[in-house]
Short mmCIF file of C-alpha atoms in Angstrom, two decimals:
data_model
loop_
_atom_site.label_atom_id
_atom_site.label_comp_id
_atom_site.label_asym_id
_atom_site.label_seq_id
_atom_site.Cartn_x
_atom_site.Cartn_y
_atom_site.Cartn_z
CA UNK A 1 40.99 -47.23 96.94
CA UNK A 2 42.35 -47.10 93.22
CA UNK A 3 40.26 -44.77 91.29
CA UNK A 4 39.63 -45.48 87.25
CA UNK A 5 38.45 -43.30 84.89
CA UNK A 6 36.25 -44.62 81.90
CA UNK A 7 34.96 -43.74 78.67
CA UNK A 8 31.95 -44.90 77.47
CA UNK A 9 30.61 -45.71 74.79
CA UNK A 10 26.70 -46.35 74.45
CA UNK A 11 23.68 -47.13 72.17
CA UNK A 12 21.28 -45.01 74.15
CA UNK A 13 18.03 -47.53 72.42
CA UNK A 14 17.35 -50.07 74.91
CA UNK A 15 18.33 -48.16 78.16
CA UNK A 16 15.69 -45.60 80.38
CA UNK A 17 19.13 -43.00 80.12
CA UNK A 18 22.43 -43.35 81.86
CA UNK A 19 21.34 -43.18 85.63
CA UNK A 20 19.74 -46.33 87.41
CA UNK A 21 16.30 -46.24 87.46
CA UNK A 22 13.84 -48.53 89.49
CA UNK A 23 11.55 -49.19 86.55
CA UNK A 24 13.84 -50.30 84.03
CA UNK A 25 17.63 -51.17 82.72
CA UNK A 26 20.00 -48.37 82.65
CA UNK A 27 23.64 -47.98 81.66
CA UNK A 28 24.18 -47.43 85.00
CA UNK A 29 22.80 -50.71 85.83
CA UNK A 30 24.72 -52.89 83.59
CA UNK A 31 28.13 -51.60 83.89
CA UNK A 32 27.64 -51.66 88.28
CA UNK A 33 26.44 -54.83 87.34
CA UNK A 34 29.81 -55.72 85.11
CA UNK A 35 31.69 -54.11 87.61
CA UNK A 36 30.97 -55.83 90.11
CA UNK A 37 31.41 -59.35 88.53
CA UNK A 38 34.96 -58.51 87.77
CA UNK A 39 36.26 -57.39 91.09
CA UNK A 40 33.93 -59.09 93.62
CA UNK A 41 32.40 -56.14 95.47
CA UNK A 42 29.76 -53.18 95.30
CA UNK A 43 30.69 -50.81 92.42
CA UNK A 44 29.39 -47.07 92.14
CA UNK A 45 29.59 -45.66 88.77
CA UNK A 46 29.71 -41.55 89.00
CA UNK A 47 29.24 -39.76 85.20
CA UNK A 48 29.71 -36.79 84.00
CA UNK A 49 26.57 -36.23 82.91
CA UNK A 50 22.97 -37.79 82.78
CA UNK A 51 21.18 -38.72 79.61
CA UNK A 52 17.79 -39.72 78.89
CA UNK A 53 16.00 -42.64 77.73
CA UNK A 54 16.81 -42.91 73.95
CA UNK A 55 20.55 -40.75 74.05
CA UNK A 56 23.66 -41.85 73.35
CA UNK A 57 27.30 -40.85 74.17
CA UNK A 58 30.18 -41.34 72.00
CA UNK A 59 32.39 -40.30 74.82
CA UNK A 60 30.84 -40.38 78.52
CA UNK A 61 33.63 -40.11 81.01
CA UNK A 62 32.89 -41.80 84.73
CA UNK A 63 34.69 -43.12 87.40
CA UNK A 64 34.45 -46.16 90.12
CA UNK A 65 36.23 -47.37 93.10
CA UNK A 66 37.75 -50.49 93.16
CA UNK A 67 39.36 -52.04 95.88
CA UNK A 68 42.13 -53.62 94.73
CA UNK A 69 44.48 -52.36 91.97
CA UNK A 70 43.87 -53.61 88.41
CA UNK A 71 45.81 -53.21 85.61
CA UNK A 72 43.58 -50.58 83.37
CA UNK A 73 43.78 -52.20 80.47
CA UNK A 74 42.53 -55.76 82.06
CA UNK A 75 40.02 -53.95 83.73
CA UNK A 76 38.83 -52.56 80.38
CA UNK A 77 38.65 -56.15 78.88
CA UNK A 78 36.68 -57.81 81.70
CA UNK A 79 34.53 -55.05 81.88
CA UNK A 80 33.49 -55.03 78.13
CA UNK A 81 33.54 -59.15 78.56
CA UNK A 82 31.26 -58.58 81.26
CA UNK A 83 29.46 -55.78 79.38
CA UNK A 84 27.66 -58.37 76.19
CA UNK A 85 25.57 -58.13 74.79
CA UNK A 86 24.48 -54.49 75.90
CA UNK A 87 25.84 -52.20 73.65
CA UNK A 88 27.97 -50.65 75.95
CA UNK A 89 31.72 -50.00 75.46
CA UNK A 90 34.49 -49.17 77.33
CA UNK A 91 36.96 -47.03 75.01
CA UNK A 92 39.39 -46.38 77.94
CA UNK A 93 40.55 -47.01 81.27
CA UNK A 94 42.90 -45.33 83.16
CA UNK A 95 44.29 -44.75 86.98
CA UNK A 96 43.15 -41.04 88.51
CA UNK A 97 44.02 -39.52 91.69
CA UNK A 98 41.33 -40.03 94.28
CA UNK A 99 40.55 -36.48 94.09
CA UNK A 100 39.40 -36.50 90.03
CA UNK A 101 35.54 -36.72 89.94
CA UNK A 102 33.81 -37.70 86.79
CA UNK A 103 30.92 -34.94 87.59
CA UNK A 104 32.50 -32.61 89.82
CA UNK A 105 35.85 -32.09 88.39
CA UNK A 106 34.50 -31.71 84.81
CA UNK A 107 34.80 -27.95 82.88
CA UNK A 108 33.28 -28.53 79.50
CA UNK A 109 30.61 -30.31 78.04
CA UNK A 110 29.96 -31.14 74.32
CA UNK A 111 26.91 -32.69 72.49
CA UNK A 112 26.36 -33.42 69.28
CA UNK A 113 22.57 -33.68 67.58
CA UNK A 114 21.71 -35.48 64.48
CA UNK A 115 18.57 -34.19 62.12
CA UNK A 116 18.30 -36.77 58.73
CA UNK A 117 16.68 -33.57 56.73
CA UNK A 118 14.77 -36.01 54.19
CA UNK A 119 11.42 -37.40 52.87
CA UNK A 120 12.33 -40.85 53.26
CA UNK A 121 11.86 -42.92 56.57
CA UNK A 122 15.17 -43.72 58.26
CA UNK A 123 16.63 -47.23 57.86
CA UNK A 124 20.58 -47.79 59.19
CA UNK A 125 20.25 -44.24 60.99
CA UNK A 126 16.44 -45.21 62.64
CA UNK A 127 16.93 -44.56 66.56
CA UNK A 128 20.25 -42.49 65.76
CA UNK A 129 18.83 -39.29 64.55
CA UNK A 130 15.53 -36.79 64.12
CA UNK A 131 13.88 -37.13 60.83
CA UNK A 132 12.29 -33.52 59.67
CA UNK A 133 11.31 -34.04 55.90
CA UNK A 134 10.73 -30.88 55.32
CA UNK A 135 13.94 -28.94 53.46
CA UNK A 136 15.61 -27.18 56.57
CA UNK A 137 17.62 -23.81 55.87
CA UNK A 138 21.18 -24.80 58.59
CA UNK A 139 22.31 -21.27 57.67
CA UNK A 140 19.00 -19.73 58.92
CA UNK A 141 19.53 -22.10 61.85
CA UNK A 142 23.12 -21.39 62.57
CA UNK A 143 22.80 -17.79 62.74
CA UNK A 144 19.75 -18.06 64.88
CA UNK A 145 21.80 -19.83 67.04
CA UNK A 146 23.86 -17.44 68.02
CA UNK A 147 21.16 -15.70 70.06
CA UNK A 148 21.71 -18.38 72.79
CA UNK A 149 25.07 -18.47 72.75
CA UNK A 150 26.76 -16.51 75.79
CA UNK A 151 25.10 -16.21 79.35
CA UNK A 152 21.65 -16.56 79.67
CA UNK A 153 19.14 -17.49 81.95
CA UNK A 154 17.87 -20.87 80.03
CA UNK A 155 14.15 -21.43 82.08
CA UNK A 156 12.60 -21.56 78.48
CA UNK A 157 14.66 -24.81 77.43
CA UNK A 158 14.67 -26.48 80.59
CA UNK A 159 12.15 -29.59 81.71
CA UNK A 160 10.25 -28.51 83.92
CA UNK A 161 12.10 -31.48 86.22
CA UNK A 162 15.44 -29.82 85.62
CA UNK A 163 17.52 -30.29 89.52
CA UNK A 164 19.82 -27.41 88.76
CA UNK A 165 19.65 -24.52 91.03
CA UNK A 166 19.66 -21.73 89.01
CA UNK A 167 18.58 -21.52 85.35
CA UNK A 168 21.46 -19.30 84.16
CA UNK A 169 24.08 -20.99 82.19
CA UNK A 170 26.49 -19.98 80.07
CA UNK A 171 26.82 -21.56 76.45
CA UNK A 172 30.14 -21.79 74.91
CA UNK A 173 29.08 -22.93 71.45
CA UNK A 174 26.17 -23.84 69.38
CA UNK A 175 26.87 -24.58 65.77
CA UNK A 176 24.62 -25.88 62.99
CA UNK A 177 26.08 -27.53 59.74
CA UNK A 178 25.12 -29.75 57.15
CA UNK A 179 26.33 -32.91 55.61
CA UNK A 180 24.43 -33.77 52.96
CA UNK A 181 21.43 -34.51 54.00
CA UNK A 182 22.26 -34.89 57.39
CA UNK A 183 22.02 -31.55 59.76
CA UNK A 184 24.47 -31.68 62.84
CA UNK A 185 24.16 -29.58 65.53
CA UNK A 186 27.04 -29.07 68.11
CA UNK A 187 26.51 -27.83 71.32
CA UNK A 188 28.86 -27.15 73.97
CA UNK A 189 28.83 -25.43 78.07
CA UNK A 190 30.47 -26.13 81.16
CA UNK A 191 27.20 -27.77 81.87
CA UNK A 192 23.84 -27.95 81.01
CA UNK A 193 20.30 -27.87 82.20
CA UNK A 194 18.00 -30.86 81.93
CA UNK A 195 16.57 -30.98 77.96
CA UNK A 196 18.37 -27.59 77.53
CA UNK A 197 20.36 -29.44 74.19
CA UNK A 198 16.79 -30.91 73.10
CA UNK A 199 14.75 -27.54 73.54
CA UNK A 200 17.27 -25.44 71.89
CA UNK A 201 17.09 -27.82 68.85
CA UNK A 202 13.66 -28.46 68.84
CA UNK A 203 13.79 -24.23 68.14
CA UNK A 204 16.19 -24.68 66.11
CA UNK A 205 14.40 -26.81 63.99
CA UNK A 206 11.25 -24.79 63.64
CA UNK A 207 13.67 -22.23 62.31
CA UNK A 208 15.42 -24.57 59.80
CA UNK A 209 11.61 -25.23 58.61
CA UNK A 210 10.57 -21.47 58.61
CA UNK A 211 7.91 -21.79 61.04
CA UNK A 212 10.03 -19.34 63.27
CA UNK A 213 11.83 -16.49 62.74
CA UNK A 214 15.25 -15.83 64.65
CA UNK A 215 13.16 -12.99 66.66
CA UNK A 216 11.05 -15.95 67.59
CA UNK A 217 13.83 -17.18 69.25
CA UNK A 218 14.88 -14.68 70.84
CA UNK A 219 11.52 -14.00 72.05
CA UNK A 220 10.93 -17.50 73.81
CA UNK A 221 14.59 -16.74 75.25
CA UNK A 222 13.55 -14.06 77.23
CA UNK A 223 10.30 -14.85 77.96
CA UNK A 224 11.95 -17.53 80.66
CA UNK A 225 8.62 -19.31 80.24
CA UNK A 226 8.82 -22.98 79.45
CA UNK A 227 5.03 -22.72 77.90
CA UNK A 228 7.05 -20.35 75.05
CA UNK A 229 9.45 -23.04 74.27
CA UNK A 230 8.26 -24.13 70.73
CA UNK A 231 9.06 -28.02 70.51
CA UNK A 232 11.79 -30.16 72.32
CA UNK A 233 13.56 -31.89 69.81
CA UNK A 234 13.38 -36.81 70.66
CA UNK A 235 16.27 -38.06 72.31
CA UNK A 236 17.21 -40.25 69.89
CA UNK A 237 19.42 -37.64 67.58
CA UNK A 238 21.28 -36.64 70.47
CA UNK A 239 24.57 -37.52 71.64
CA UNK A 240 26.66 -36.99 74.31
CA UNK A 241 30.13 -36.54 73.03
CA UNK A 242 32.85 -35.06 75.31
CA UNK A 243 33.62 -34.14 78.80
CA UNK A 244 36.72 -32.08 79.31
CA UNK A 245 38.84 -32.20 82.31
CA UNK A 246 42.15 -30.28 84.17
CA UNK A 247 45.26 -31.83 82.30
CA UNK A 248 43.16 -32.62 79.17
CA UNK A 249 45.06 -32.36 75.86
CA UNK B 1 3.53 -50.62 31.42
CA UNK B 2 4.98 -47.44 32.63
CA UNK B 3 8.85 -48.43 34.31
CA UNK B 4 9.65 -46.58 37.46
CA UNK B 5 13.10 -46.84 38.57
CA UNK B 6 13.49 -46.82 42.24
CA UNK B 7 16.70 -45.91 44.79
CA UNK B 8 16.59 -47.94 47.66
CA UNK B 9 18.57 -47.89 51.10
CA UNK B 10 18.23 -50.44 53.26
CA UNK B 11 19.99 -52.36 56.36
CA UNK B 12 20.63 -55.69 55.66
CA UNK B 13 20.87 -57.31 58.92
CA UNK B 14 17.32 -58.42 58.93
CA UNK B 15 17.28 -59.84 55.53
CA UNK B 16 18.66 -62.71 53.96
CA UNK B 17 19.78 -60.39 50.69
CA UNK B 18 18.51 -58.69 48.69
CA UNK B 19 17.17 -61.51 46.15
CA UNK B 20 14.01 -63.54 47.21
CA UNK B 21 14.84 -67.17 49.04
CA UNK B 22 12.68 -69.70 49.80
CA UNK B 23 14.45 -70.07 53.59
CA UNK B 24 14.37 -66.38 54.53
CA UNK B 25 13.28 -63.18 54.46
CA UNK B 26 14.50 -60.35 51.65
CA UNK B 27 14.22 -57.23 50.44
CA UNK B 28 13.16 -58.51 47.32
CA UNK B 29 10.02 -59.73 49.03
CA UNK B 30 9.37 -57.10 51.14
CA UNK B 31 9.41 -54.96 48.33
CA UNK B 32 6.98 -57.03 46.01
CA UNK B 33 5.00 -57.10 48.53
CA UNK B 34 4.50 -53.58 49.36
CA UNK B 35 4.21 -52.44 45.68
CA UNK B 36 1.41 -55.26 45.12
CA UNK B 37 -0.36 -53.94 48.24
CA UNK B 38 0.13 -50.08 46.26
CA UNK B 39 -0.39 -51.36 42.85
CA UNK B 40 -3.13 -54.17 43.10
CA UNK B 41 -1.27 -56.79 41.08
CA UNK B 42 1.97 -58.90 41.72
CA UNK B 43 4.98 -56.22 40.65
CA UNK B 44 8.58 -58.48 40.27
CA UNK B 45 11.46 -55.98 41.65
CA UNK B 46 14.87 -55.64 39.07
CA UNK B 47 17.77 -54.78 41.03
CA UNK B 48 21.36 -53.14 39.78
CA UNK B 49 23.41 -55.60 41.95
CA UNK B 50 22.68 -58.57 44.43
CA UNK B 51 23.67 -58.07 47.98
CA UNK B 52 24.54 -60.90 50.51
CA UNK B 53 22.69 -61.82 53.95
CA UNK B 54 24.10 -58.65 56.21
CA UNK B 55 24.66 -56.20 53.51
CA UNK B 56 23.68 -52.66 53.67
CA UNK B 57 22.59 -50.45 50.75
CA UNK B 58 22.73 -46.59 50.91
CA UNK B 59 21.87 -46.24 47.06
CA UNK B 60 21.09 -49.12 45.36
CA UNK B 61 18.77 -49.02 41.98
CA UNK B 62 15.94 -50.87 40.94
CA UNK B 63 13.06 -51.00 38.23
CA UNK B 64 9.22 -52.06 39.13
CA UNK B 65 6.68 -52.76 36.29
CA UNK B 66 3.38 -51.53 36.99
CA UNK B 67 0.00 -51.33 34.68
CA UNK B 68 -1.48 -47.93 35.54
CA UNK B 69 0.49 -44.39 35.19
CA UNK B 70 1.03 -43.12 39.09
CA UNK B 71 2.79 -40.12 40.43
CA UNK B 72 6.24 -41.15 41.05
CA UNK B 73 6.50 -39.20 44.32
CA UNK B 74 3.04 -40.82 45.05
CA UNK B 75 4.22 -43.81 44.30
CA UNK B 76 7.26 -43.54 46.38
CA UNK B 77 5.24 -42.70 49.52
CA UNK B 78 2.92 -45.43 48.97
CA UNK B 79 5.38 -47.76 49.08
CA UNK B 80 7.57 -46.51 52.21
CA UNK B 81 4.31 -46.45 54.18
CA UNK B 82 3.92 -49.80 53.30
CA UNK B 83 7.05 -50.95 53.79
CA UNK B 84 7.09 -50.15 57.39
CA UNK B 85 8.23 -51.51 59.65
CA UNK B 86 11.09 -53.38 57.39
CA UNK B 87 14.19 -51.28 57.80
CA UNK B 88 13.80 -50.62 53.44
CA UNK B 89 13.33 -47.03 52.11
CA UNK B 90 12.52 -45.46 48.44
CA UNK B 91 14.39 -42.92 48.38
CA UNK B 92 13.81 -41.69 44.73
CA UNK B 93 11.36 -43.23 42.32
CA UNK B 94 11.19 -41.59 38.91
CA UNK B 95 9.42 -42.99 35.36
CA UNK B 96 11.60 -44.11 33.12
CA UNK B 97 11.68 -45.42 29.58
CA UNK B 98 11.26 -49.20 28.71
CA UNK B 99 14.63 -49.71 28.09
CA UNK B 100 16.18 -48.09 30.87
CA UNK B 101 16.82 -52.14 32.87
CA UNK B 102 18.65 -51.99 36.50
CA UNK B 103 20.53 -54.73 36.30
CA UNK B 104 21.42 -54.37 32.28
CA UNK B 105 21.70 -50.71 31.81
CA UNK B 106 24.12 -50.56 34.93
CA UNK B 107 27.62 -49.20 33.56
CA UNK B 108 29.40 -48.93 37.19
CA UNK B 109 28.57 -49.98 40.54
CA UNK B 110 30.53 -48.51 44.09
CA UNK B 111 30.72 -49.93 47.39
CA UNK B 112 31.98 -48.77 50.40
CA UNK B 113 33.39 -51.37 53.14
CA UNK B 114 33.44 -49.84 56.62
CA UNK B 115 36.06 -51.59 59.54
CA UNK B 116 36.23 -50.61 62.87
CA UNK B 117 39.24 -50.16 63.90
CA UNK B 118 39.17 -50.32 67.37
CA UNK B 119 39.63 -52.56 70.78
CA UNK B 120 36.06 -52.11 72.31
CA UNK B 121 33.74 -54.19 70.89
CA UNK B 122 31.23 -52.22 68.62
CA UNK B 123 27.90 -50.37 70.35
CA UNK B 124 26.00 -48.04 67.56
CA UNK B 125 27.84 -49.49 64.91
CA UNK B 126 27.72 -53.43 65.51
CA UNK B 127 26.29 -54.82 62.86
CA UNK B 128 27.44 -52.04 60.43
CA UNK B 129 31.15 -52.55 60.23
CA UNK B 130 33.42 -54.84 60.74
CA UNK B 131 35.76 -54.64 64.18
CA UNK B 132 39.46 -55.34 63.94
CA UNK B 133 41.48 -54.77 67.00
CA UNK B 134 44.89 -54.60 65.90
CA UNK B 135 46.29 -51.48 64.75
CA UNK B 136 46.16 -50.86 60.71
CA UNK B 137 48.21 -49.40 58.47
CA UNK B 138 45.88 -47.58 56.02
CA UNK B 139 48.73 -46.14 54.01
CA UNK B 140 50.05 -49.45 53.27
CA UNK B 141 46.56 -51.02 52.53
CA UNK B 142 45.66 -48.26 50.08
CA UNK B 143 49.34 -49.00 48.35
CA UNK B 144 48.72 -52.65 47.67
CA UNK B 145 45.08 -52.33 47.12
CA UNK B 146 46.46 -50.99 44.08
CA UNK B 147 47.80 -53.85 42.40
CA UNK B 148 44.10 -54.83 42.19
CA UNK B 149 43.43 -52.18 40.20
CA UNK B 150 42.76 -52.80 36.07
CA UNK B 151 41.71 -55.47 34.21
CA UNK B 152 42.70 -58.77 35.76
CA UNK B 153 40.89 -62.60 36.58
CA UNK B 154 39.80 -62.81 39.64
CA UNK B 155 39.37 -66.20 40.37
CA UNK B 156 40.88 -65.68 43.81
CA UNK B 157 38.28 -63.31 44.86
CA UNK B 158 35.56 -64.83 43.78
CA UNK B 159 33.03 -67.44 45.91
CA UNK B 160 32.52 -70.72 44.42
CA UNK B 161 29.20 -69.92 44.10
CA UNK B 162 29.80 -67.37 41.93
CA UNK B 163 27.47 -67.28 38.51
CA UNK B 164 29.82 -65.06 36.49
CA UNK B 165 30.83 -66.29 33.17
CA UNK B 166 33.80 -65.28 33.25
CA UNK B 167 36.38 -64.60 36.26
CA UNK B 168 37.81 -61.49 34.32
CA UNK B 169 36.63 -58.16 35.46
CA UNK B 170 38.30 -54.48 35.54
CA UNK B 171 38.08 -52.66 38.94
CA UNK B 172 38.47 -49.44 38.36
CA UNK B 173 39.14 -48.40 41.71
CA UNK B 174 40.06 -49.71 45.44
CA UNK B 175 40.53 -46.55 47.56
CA UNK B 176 41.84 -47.25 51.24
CA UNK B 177 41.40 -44.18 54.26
CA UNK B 178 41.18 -43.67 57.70
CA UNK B 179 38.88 -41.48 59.36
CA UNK B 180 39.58 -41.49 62.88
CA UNK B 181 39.23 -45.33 64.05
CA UNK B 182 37.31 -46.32 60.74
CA UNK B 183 39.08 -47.47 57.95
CA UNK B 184 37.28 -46.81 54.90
CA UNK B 185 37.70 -48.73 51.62
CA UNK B 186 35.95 -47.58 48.13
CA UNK B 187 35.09 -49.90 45.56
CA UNK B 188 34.42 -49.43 42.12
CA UNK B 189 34.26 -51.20 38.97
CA UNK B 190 31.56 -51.94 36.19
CA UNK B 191 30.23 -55.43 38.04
CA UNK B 192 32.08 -57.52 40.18
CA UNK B 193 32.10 -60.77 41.22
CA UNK B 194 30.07 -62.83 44.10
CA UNK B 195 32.45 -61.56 47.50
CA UNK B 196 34.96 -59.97 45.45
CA UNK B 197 34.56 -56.74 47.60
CA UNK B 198 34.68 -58.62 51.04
CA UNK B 199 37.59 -60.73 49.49
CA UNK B 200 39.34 -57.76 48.46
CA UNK B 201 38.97 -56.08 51.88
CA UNK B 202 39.53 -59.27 54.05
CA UNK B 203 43.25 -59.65 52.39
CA UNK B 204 44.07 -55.63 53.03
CA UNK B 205 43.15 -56.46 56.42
CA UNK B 206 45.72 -58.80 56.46
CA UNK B 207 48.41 -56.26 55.18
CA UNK B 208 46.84 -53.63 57.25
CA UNK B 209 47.70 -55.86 60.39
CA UNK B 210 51.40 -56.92 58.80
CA UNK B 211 50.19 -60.49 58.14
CA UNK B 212 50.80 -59.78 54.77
CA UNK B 213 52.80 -58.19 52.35
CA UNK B 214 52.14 -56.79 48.95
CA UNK B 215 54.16 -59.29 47.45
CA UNK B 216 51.71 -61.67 49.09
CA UNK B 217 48.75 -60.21 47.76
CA UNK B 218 49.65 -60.17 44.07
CA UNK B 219 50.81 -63.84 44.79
CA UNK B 220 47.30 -64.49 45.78
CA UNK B 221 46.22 -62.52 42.27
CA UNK B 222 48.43 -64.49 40.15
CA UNK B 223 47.52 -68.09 41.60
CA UNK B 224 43.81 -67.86 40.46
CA UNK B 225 43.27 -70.19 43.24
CA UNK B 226 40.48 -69.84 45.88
CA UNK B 227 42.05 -71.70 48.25
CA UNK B 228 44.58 -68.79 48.06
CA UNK B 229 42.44 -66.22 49.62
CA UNK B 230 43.59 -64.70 52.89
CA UNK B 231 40.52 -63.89 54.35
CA UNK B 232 36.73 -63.28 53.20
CA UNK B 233 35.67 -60.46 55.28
CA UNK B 234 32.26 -60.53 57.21
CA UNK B 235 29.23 -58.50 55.40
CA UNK B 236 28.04 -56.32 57.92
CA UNK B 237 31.14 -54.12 56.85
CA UNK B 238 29.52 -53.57 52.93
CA UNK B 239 27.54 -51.04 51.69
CA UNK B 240 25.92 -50.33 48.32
CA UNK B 241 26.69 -47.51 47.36
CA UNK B 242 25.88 -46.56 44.10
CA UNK B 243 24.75 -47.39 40.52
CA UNK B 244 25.37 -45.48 37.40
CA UNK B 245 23.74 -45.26 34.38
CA UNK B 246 23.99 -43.71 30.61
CA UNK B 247 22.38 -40.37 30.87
CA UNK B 248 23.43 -40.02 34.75
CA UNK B 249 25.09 -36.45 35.95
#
């Protein structure tokens, strides 16, 4: 069967995350649901990654199976057709090889995490990023940051319903700037534990405020205790923005 | 009466404008309201610029009368709390003298217009810029958006409901960039017309998409003719950006 690749886009507000869920919608659910509309049978959808309630993705990458051969382009058209008026969006479609997997074949990882670093409530950003009002210090928080980067053993920032089967992971990146009053935090891994983007900000943010010292961190590192992790950071700053793949330019 | 001059952001898509109607909800009432609720007597809001049903602001400025002497960070708290859950935020509040006047002491206003460039329809950002599919040339938009630039009548750009006295205004700037798949356009001048901005922008999108030319655009300029206009592009795209006053840094 003619395997397509897709990249999503998604407003991460009205869904219970990316996966289907029995008690409410989920990406998952609408673009199946899309999917299936357009070429008349039982679609899967396999992603790289799972979000949670509340995140969004600038650029998810999935697959499905279709049984017949579409061209990519018209199959991007009736699916975002199908797709109103969730805010869904297919970016791109394009043929793979039946061996390229959306999860399995993926090698990198990147998220992005927004903190609006002001007094005043959030109007066109509300849902789209973590408002601290107290000044945050990004330098202090970048060079904290660096603590976690390399190859650690992550129990600390992981939920405590994290699948994985080991908590070591290796972090390729974790870089905190800011943009006027916007602080950005990106984060990139082959792959991550469950929350492990939220928890490290969450830190991260305690930092920024001066309620933690970098030794702080480092401390609730190697404690591998979730119980030290000092505050997970909402869902609704974070963003899911790349998934790298063999071939990949 | 002690003057406090106000910044405001706000998303527009709830509100018919920013100016009070009888048929619709505004910012203008929203924020009487809220500073009557603060301030214990009815409080009439002076605003730099009028903004359209859809219309974003991300600084506009504003002056509120009020009888007794309050904090002006105080007062700016007060009023977000109250303001909830309209998407409307203070975002500076200061006292200022009884001759500083929003709308009359303005020298320059900026907006920003915002279009996606893009195929997919729009997810996080429907509703905050405006989605063109076919490919645009940026280069040659920001070339002709020049010949807009100075002092000129711009009868052409300008709604028929427009109160102006005169159709003769100087735009002191029409800036045209891309930044990945948004296309950018600056806007500044010392007042414009009613649509002037989204009638500026909806003609570059014409010569962005090679439905015009620049010849055709200074055609439209020299008719002074409405019915000339190309295209009137769709608010959700604007933003208020700025106001500037005498004494401003």
């Amino acid at each position: 069967m003619p395997r397509y690749a897709l990249t999503l886009e998604f407003d991460g507000g009205p869904f219970m995350g990316l996966q289907r869920q029995s008690h409410g919608p989920s990406v998952q659910q609408s673009l199946e649901e899309a999917a299936q509309s357009v070429v008349g049978h039982a679609v899967t959808l396999h992603a790289a990654g799972r979000t949670d309630t509340g995140v969004h993705a600038l650029g998810m990458r999935a697959h499905i199976d279709v049984e017949r051969a579409f061209d990519p382009f018209r199959l991007s058209e009736a699916l975002n057709a199908r797709l109103k008026p969730d805010p869904i969006a297919v970016l791109d479609c394009r043929l793979v090889p039946d061996d390229w997997h959306a999860r399995f074949s993926c090698l990198g990882r990147a998220y992005e995490y927004r903190i609006a670093n002001r007094r005043a409530p959030l109007t066109l950003d509300a849902g789209r990023a973590w408002r601290i009002a107290r000044p945050l210090d990004a330098a202090a928080m970048h060079e904290a940051a660096q603590e976690l980067v390399g190859h650690h053993d992550f129990t600390t920032f992981r939920s405590v319903h994290c699948q994985a089967a080991s908590p070591v992971k290796t972090l390729d990146r974790l870089d905190v700037r800011r943009e006027g009053d916007m602080v950005i935090i990106e984060a990139a891994a082959r792959s991550f534990l469950h929350h492990q983007v939220r928890s490290m900000v969450g830190c991260l943010g305690l930092i920024g405020q001066g309620h933690w010292t970098r030794a702080d961190l480092v401390a609730a590192l190697h404690a591998r205790d979730r119980q030290k992790l000092g505050h997970n950071a909402p869902p609704e700053g974070l963003y899911f923005v790349k998934a790298v793949y063999p071939g990949d330019n």
